[in-house]
């Protein structure tokens, strides 16, 4: 399978994050990107498809802000990474906010998503990687891998969150639709629920969003990913959430995967986007499932057996030493 990335994706390097109330090193590190490149080889450089396909998903004002947030932070005399800390959760309404802190809060769902010097360039490069992988598949490849980093599935049309700034899977899916493939399925197998992707397609009847993840009663992002979230309006029934308990291993994971794959078939999808997180790995430092490298090979093979043109987009996975081999094992399922 061909794979795509942009060197700028290594330039997003926030210093630290809040974890259980303490500061710790930022888990979504540039080393993740290097580790996957190391295992897969250099691959192909992403092509630049410009801003238009990103604007098909994201709000223009959000993009403009994301692009300048770090410079505004510096202009306010700040050192370190830009981070919001007040969130307009109640009765959010349009306000002409000026202060950088206020704007960071207004465009964030949490404090896991600092904006550092290289953030825009890295997120933009990752989105172009997703578009390049999609272009390869639309051009006839059976599958392609977008080595996206930072990940994308937690951010919505106008907010960042959970290490995510641009929703790469959504951008790829919309690009397929722009090229005439209307029925798309997005299968999210990251440990965490892809709340941003769900949000973007919640009322869309053409795009199925199916996700297997840690039950949000225990894990990030808590407020989304519950089984009773099933889509709305024309998208009613086109969101499928399969939350699983902490400690889940392949014996319990495989049946949920089969349920999700049945839904992809029932949707009549012409193309599949897989949001792949290797944070379901038994050795992941911030997650609590028990999948092994062999399980990733089996998972990849089962998904590949759908026989759909597939774009695999990288999401999480924080056991850096095992990450490259885990990704390779998953992608090997398509061989
Ligand atoms: C991103 B992806 C713990 C605080 C919460 C956010 C987790 C985002 C996961 N350090 N961190 O789905 O792998
Ligand atoms: Zn995750």
Tab-separated table of C-alpha atoms and ligand atoms in Angstrom:
chain	number	residue	atom	x	y	z
A	1	UNK	CA	0.000	0.000	0.000
A	2	UNK	CA	1.368	3.430	-0.894
A	3	UNK	CA	1.648	5.982	1.892
A	4	UNK	CA	1.798	9.758	2.012
A	5	UNK	CA	3.094	12.359	4.434
A	6	UNK	CA	4.551	15.853	4.609
A	7	UNK	CA	7.768	16.674	6.507
A	8	UNK	CA	6.019	19.685	8.106
A	9	UNK	CA	4.010	17.183	10.162
A	10	UNK	CA	7.050	16.747	12.382
A	11	UNK	CA	7.056	20.456	13.236
A	12	UNK	CA	4.100	20.450	15.628
A	13	UNK	CA	5.722	20.007	19.030
A	14	UNK	CA	3.717	21.218	22.047
A	15	UNK	CA	5.676	20.907	25.268
A	16	UNK	CA	3.232	19.418	27.720
A	17	UNK	CA	-0.374	18.597	28.525
A	18	UNK	CA	-2.580	18.182	31.560
A	19	UNK	CA	-2.967	14.533	32.487
A	20	UNK	CA	-5.044	13.603	35.529
A	21	UNK	CA	-4.456	17.066	36.891
A	22	UNK	CA	-0.659	17.033	36.502
A	23	UNK	CA	1.553	18.351	33.748
A	24	UNK	CA	3.224	15.690	31.646
A	25	UNK	CA	5.176	15.551	28.391
A	26	UNK	CA	2.902	15.917	25.361
A	27	UNK	CA	1.966	12.346	24.369
A	28	UNK	CA	1.179	13.214	20.746
A	29	UNK	CA	4.850	13.813	19.956
A	30	UNK	CA	6.813	14.247	16.705
A	31	UNK	CA	8.535	10.957	17.609
A	32	UNK	CA	5.286	9.180	16.658
A	33	UNK	CA	5.586	10.492	13.125
A	34	UNK	CA	9.262	9.502	12.883
A	35	UNK	CA	8.555	6.016	14.270
A	36	UNK	CA	5.913	5.275	11.641
A	37	UNK	CA	8.102	6.639	8.831
A	38	UNK	CA	10.949	4.491	10.123
A	39	UNK	CA	8.833	1.346	9.949
A	40	UNK	CA	7.135	2.018	6.599
A	41	UNK	CA	9.922	3.796	4.768
A	42	UNK	CA	9.776	7.350	3.448
A	43	UNK	CA	6.756	6.842	1.187
A	44	UNK	CA	5.573	9.634	-1.080
A	45	UNK	CA	5.338	13.347	-0.362
A	46	UNK	CA	1.819	14.697	-0.040
A	47	UNK	CA	0.632	16.825	-2.934
A	48	UNK	CA	-0.753	20.270	-2.097
A	49	UNK	CA	-4.465	20.414	-2.925
A	50	UNK	CA	-4.812	23.837	-1.312
A	51	UNK	CA	-7.361	25.126	1.196
A	52	UNK	CA	-10.584	24.443	-0.721
A	53	UNK	CA	-10.942	20.764	0.291
A	54	UNK	CA	-10.278	21.756	3.919
A	55	UNK	CA	-12.928	24.480	3.653
A	56	UNK	CA	-15.380	21.770	2.579
A	57	UNK	CA	-15.265	20.611	6.224
A	58	UNK	CA	-14.041	23.483	8.382
A	59	UNK	CA	-15.373	26.952	9.143
A	60	UNK	CA	-13.324	29.681	7.391
A	61	UNK	CA	-13.045	31.814	10.562
A	62	UNK	CA	-11.760	28.793	12.517
A	63	UNK	CA	-9.119	28.126	9.862
A	64	UNK	CA	-8.045	31.772	9.789
A	65	UNK	CA	-7.728	31.715	13.571
A	66	UNK	CA	-5.802	28.440	13.670
A	67	UNK	CA	-3.367	29.811	11.159
A	68	UNK	CA	-2.551	32.937	13.203
A	69	UNK	CA	-3.189	31.754	16.786
A	70	UNK	CA	0.427	31.133	17.658
A	71	UNK	CA	1.572	34.481	16.249
A	72	UNK	CA	-1.195	36.225	18.235
A	73	UNK	CA	-0.067	34.389	21.360
A	74	UNK	CA	3.489	35.651	20.835
A	75	UNK	CA	2.199	39.157	20.064
A	76	UNK	CA	0.421	39.096	23.436
A	77	UNK	CA	3.862	38.673	24.995
A	78	UNK	CA	3.460	34.997	25.803
A	79	UNK	CA	6.116	32.306	25.734
A	80	UNK	CA	5.271	28.613	25.414
A	81	UNK	CA	2.264	27.153	23.617
A	82	UNK	CA	-1.099	28.852	23.121
A	83	UNK	CA	-3.743	27.192	25.273
A	84	UNK	CA	-7.310	28.162	26.097
A	85	UNK	CA	-8.673	27.781	29.597
A	86	UNK	CA	-12.177	29.262	29.545
A	87	UNK	CA	-14.819	27.536	27.428
A	88	UNK	CA	-18.188	29.030	26.468
A	89	UNK	CA	-20.135	25.873	27.280
A	90	UNK	CA	-23.392	27.529	28.271
A	91	UNK	CA	-25.449	29.488	25.753
A	92	UNK	CA	-22.596	30.013	23.378
A	93	UNK	CA	-23.449	33.003	21.173
A	94	UNK	CA	-21.595	35.063	18.609
A	95	UNK	CA	-19.275	37.475	20.388
A	96	UNK	CA	-16.612	39.645	18.910
A	97	UNK	CA	-13.799	38.238	21.000
A	98	UNK	CA	-10.435	39.904	20.801
A	99	UNK	CA	-8.230	38.456	23.463
A	100	UNK	CA	-6.195	35.470	22.264
A	101	UNK	CA	-7.087	33.460	25.389
A	102	UNK	CA	-10.798	34.002	24.744
A	103	UNK	CA	-10.460	33.027	21.112
A	104	UNK	CA	-8.472	29.882	22.005
A	105	UNK	CA	-11.262	28.875	24.383
A	106	UNK	CA	-13.980	29.636	21.856
A	107	UNK	CA	-12.320	27.369	19.282
A	108	UNK	CA	-11.382	24.537	21.679
A	109	UNK	CA	-13.276	21.739	23.391
A	110	UNK	CA	-10.504	20.999	25.924
A	111	UNK	CA	-6.948	21.795	27.080
A	112	UNK	CA	-5.366	18.859	25.176
A	113	UNK	CA	-4.836	20.946	22.100
A	114	UNK	CA	-2.152	23.630	22.412
A	115	UNK	CA	-1.146	25.672	19.396
A	116	UNK	CA	2.635	25.735	18.970
A	117	UNK	CA	4.842	27.336	16.330
A	118	UNK	CA	4.553	24.474	13.813
A	119	UNK	CA	0.943	23.503	14.480
A	120	UNK	CA	-0.711	25.014	11.426
A	121	UNK	CA	1.974	23.734	9.042
A	122	UNK	CA	1.779	20.232	10.533
A	123	UNK	CA	-2.014	20.062	10.531
A	124	UNK	CA	-2.160	21.444	6.988
A	125	UNK	CA	0.449	18.895	5.835
A	126	UNK	CA	-1.523	16.086	7.465
A	127	UNK	CA	-4.714	17.130	5.717
A	128	UNK	CA	-2.838	17.171	2.399
A	129	UNK	CA	-1.555	13.653	3.183
A	130	UNK	CA	-5.156	12.505	3.627
A	131	UNK	CA	-6.127	14.176	0.350
A	132	UNK	CA	-3.154	12.579	-1.423
A	133	UNK	CA	-4.075	9.106	-0.179
A	134	UNK	CA	-7.663	9.708	-1.293
A	135	UNK	CA	-6.413	10.876	-4.679
A	136	UNK	CA	-4.425	7.645	-5.081
A	137	UNK	CA	-7.526	5.555	-4.318
A	138	UNK	CA	-9.770	7.616	-6.590
A	139	UNK	CA	-7.118	7.120	-9.235
A	140	UNK	CA	-7.497	3.345	-8.981
A	141	UNK	CA	-5.365	2.119	-6.071
A	142	UNK	CA	-7.245	-0.400	-3.923
A	143	UNK	CA	-5.985	1.276	-0.764
A	144	UNK	CA	-3.648	3.988	0.491
A	145	UNK	CA	-2.349	5.165	3.845
A	146	UNK	CA	-2.240	8.767	5.040
A	147	UNK	CA	0.375	9.121	7.770
A	148	UNK	CA	-1.531	11.932	9.444
A	149	UNK	CA	-0.058	13.564	12.504
A	150	UNK	CA	-1.458	15.405	14.418
A	151	UNK	CA	-4.581	13.220	14.407
A	152	UNK	CA	-7.986	14.573	13.378
A	153	UNK	CA	-11.035	12.709	14.646
A	154	UNK	CA	-11.785	14.826	17.742
A	155	UNK	CA	-11.994	18.205	16.003
A	156	UNK	CA	-15.184	19.493	14.443
A	157	UNK	CA	-16.022	22.069	11.827
A	158	UNK	CA	-15.087	24.964	14.130
A	159	UNK	CA	-13.234	23.562	17.102
A	160	UNK	CA	-10.014	21.796	17.985
A	161	UNK	CA	-9.701	19.182	20.713
A	162	UNK	CA	-8.032	15.942	21.786
A	163	UNK	CA	-4.725	16.636	19.987
A	164	UNK	CA	-6.710	17.332	16.759
A	165	UNK	CA	-6.876	20.515	14.630
A	166	UNK	CA	-8.068	19.449	11.169
A	167	UNK	CA	-10.344	16.450	10.664
A	168	UNK	CA	-8.337	14.465	8.129
A	169	UNK	CA	-10.844	11.624	7.771
A	170	UNK	CA	-13.709	14.067	7.152
A	171	UNK	CA	-11.621	16.050	4.665
A	172	UNK	CA	-10.816	12.850	2.751
A	173	UNK	CA	-14.466	11.742	2.789
A	174	UNK	CA	-15.692	15.095	1.479
A	175	UNK	CA	-13.028	15.011	-1.249
A	176	UNK	CA	-14.350	11.642	-2.418
A	177	UNK	CA	-17.858	13.089	-2.557
A	178	UNK	CA	-16.623	16.073	-4.541
A	179	UNK	CA	-15.322	13.569	-7.077
A	180	UNK	CA	-18.636	11.792	-7.428
A	181	UNK	CA	-18.583	9.093	-4.755
A	182	UNK	CA	-21.553	9.944	-2.584
A	183	UNK	CA	-21.901	6.881	-0.344
A	184	UNK	CA	-18.921	6.842	1.982
A	185	UNK	CA	-18.371	4.935	5.218
A	186	UNK	CA	-15.997	6.063	7.940
A	187	UNK	CA	-14.879	3.309	10.303
A	188	UNK	CA	-13.164	4.674	13.403
A	189	UNK	CA	-11.099	2.108	15.314
A	190	UNK	CA	-9.071	4.474	17.478
A	191	UNK	CA	-9.324	3.791	21.238
A	192	UNK	CA	-11.143	7.100	21.699
A	193	UNK	CA	-14.498	8.027	20.230
A	194	UNK	CA	-14.184	10.225	17.131
A	195	UNK	CA	-16.557	12.910	18.347
A	196	UNK	CA	-15.484	15.480	15.755
A	197	UNK	CA	-16.107	13.163	12.831
A	198	UNK	CA	-19.450	12.129	14.307
A	199	UNK	CA	-20.394	15.778	14.742
A	200	UNK	CA	-19.504	16.702	11.145
A	201	UNK	CA	-21.621	13.913	9.630
A	202	UNK	CA	-24.355	13.597	12.290
A	203	UNK	CA	-27.159	14.734	10.001
A	204	UNK	CA	-25.651	13.395	6.787
A	205	UNK	CA	-27.431	10.365	5.357
A	206	UNK	CA	-24.730	9.679	2.760
A	207	UNK	CA	-21.851	9.183	5.176
A	208	UNK	CA	-21.972	6.355	7.692
A	209	UNK	CA	-19.888	6.912	10.824
A	210	UNK	CA	-19.212	3.682	12.725
A	211	UNK	CA	-16.933	3.723	15.745
A	212	UNK	CA	-15.545	1.166	18.196
A	213	UNK	CA	-14.021	2.795	21.247
A	214	UNK	CA	-13.557	2.806	24.988
A	215	UNK	CA	-16.807	3.528	26.767
A	216	UNK	CA	-16.976	7.298	27.242
A	217	UNK	CA	-18.190	6.880	30.817
A	218	UNK	CA	-14.542	6.071	31.616
A	219	UNK	CA	-12.527	7.672	28.856
A	220	UNK	CA	-12.046	10.826	26.824
A	221	UNK	CA	-14.120	12.447	25.284
A	222	UNK	CA	-16.803	11.500	27.921
A	223	UNK	CA	-19.698	13.488	26.456
A	224	UNK	CA	-19.884	11.724	23.079
A	225	UNK	CA	-19.684	8.147	21.867
A	226	UNK	CA	-22.574	6.665	23.832
A	227	UNK	CA	-24.585	3.942	22.097
A	228	UNK	CA	-27.763	6.034	21.952
A	229	UNK	CA	-26.127	8.624	19.653
A	230	UNK	CA	-27.445	7.351	16.323
A	231	UNK	CA	-27.523	10.366	14.012
A	232	UNK	CA	-30.305	12.860	13.344
A	233	UNK	CA	-32.565	14.068	10.533
A	234	UNK	CA	-31.483	12.514	7.224
A	235	UNK	CA	-28.537	11.004	9.149
A	236	UNK	CA	-30.786	9.088	11.571
A	237	UNK	CA	-29.321	5.582	11.907
A	238	UNK	CA	-26.106	6.554	10.081
A	239	UNK	CA	-24.068	6.942	13.264
A	240	UNK	CA	-23.142	3.697	15.009
A	241	UNK	CA	-21.351	3.781	18.356
A	242	UNK	CA	-19.999	0.563	19.831
A	243	UNK	CA	-18.475	1.436	23.200
A	244	UNK	CA	-16.468	-1.322	24.904
A	245	UNK	CA	-15.181	-1.634	28.474
A	246	UNK	CA	-11.588	-1.018	29.526
A	247	UNK	CA	-9.597	-4.252	29.373
A	248	UNK	CA	-11.178	-5.347	26.062
A	249	UNK	CA	-9.046	-7.841	24.135
A	250	UNK	CA	-9.474	-9.310	20.642
A	251	UNK	CA	-12.064	-11.890	21.768
A	252	UNK	CA	-14.454	-9.077	22.680
A	253	UNK	CA	-13.226	-6.630	20.051
A	254	UNK	CA	-13.689	-8.888	16.999
A	255	UNK	CA	-17.500	-9.262	17.358
A	256	UNK	CA	-17.867	-5.472	17.629
A	257	UNK	CA	-15.740	-5.104	14.507
A	258	UNK	CA	-18.022	-7.548	12.681
A	259	UNK	CA	-21.059	-5.507	13.738
A	260	UNK	CA	-19.420	-2.342	12.398
A	261	UNK	CA	-18.448	-4.068	9.135
A	262	UNK	CA	-22.041	-5.299	8.695
A	263	UNK	CA	-23.180	-1.682	9.010
A	264	UNK	CA	-20.663	-0.586	6.374
A	265	UNK	CA	-22.047	-3.259	4.004
A	266	UNK	CA	-25.655	-2.346	4.796
A	267	UNK	CA	-24.901	1.310	4.061
A	268	UNK	CA	-23.948	0.302	0.520
A	269	UNK	CA	-20.725	2.252	0.803
A	270	UNK	CA	-18.691	2.705	-2.359
A	271	UNK	CA	-15.615	3.786	-0.449
A	272	UNK	CA	-14.216	3.369	3.044
A	273	UNK	CA	-12.194	5.756	5.185
A	274	UNK	CA	-10.600	4.089	8.208
A	275	UNK	CA	-9.607	6.250	11.168
A	276	UNK	CA	-6.915	3.988	12.576
A	277	UNK	CA	-5.548	4.478	16.071
A	278	UNK	CA	-2.941	2.111	17.460
A	279	UNK	CA	-3.834	3.248	20.974
A	280	UNK	CA	-5.956	0.092	21.407
A	281	UNK	CA	-2.569	-1.634	21.866
A	282	UNK	CA	-1.982	-3.515	25.118
A	283	UNK	CA	1.099	-1.405	25.813
A	284	UNK	CA	-0.422	2.022	25.171
A	285	UNK	CA	0.497	4.457	27.958
A	286	UNK	CA	-2.806	6.432	27.996
A	287	UNK	CA	-5.337	3.742	26.984
A	288	UNK	CA	-6.780	0.500	28.364
A	289	UNK	CA	-7.533	-2.064	25.654
A	290	UNK	CA	-5.441	-5.198	25.115
A	291	UNK	CA	-4.957	-5.659	21.390
A	292	UNK	CA	-1.675	-7.177	20.196
A	293	UNK	CA	0.337	-6.761	17.016
A	294	UNK	CA	-1.146	-10.034	15.675
A	295	UNK	CA	-4.615	-8.657	16.363
A	296	UNK	CA	-3.823	-5.617	14.194
A	297	UNK	CA	-2.958	-7.908	11.281
A	298	UNK	CA	-6.259	-9.754	11.771
A	299	UNK	CA	-8.179	-6.474	12.071
A	300	UNK	CA	-6.647	-5.085	8.887
A	301	UNK	CA	-7.415	-8.303	7.004
A	302	UNK	CA	-11.037	-8.325	8.170
A	303	UNK	CA	-11.566	-4.738	7.069
A	304	UNK	CA	-9.788	-5.337	3.783
A	305	UNK	CA	-12.118	-8.311	3.149
A	306	UNK	CA	-14.952	-5.803	2.619
A	307	UNK	CA	-13.321	-5.350	-0.771
A	308	UNK	CA	-13.947	-1.589	-0.734
A	309	UNK	CA	-11.523	1.046	-1.984
A	310	UNK	CA	-9.994	2.179	1.297
A	311	UNK	CA	-8.126	5.167	2.631
A	312	UNK	CA	-6.520	4.545	6.009
A	313	UNK	CA	-5.934	7.713	8.009
A	314	UNK	CA	-3.654	7.703	11.064
A	315	UNK	CA	-5.195	8.812	14.341
A	316	UNK	CA	-3.710	7.976	17.796
A	317	UNK	CA	-1.231	5.457	19.234
A	318	UNK	CA	1.209	6.491	21.943
A	319	UNK	CA	3.407	3.455	22.610
A	320	UNK	CA	6.056	5.004	20.373
A	321	UNK	CA	8.486	2.053	20.444
A	322	UNK	CA	5.800	-0.343	19.168
A	323	UNK	CA	3.927	2.136	16.963
A	324	UNK	CA	5.684	1.621	13.634
A	325	UNK	CA	5.392	-2.168	13.747
A	326	UNK	CA	1.753	-1.964	14.845
A	327	UNK	CA	0.852	0.309	11.942
A	328	UNK	CA	2.732	-1.947	9.518
A	329	UNK	CA	0.889	-4.999	10.865
A	330	UNK	CA	-2.506	-3.322	10.384
A	331	UNK	CA	-1.728	-2.158	6.850
A	332	UNK	CA	-0.343	-5.629	6.067
A	333	UNK	CA	-3.922	-6.881	6.331
A	334	UNK	CA	-4.528	-5.392	2.858
A	335	UNK	CA	-1.722	-7.415	1.210
B	1	LIG	C1	-6.441	11.519	20.779
B	1	LIG	B1	-6.668	10.321	19.852
B	1	LIG	C2	-4.934	12.824	29.031
B	1	LIG	C3	-5.871	13.979	28.722
B	1	LIG	C4	-6.762	13.656	27.582
B	1	LIG	C5	-6.750	13.595	25.195
B	1	LIG	C6	-6.721	12.299	24.476
B	1	LIG	C7	-6.809	12.508	23.009
B	1	LIG	C8	-6.637	11.232	22.237
B	1	LIG	N1	-3.607	13.131	28.722
B	1	LIG	N2	-6.004	13.557	26.394
B	1	LIG	O1	-7.995	9.837	19.850
B	1	LIG	O2	-5.770	9.232	20.103
B	2	LIG	ZN1	-7.126	7.811	20.537
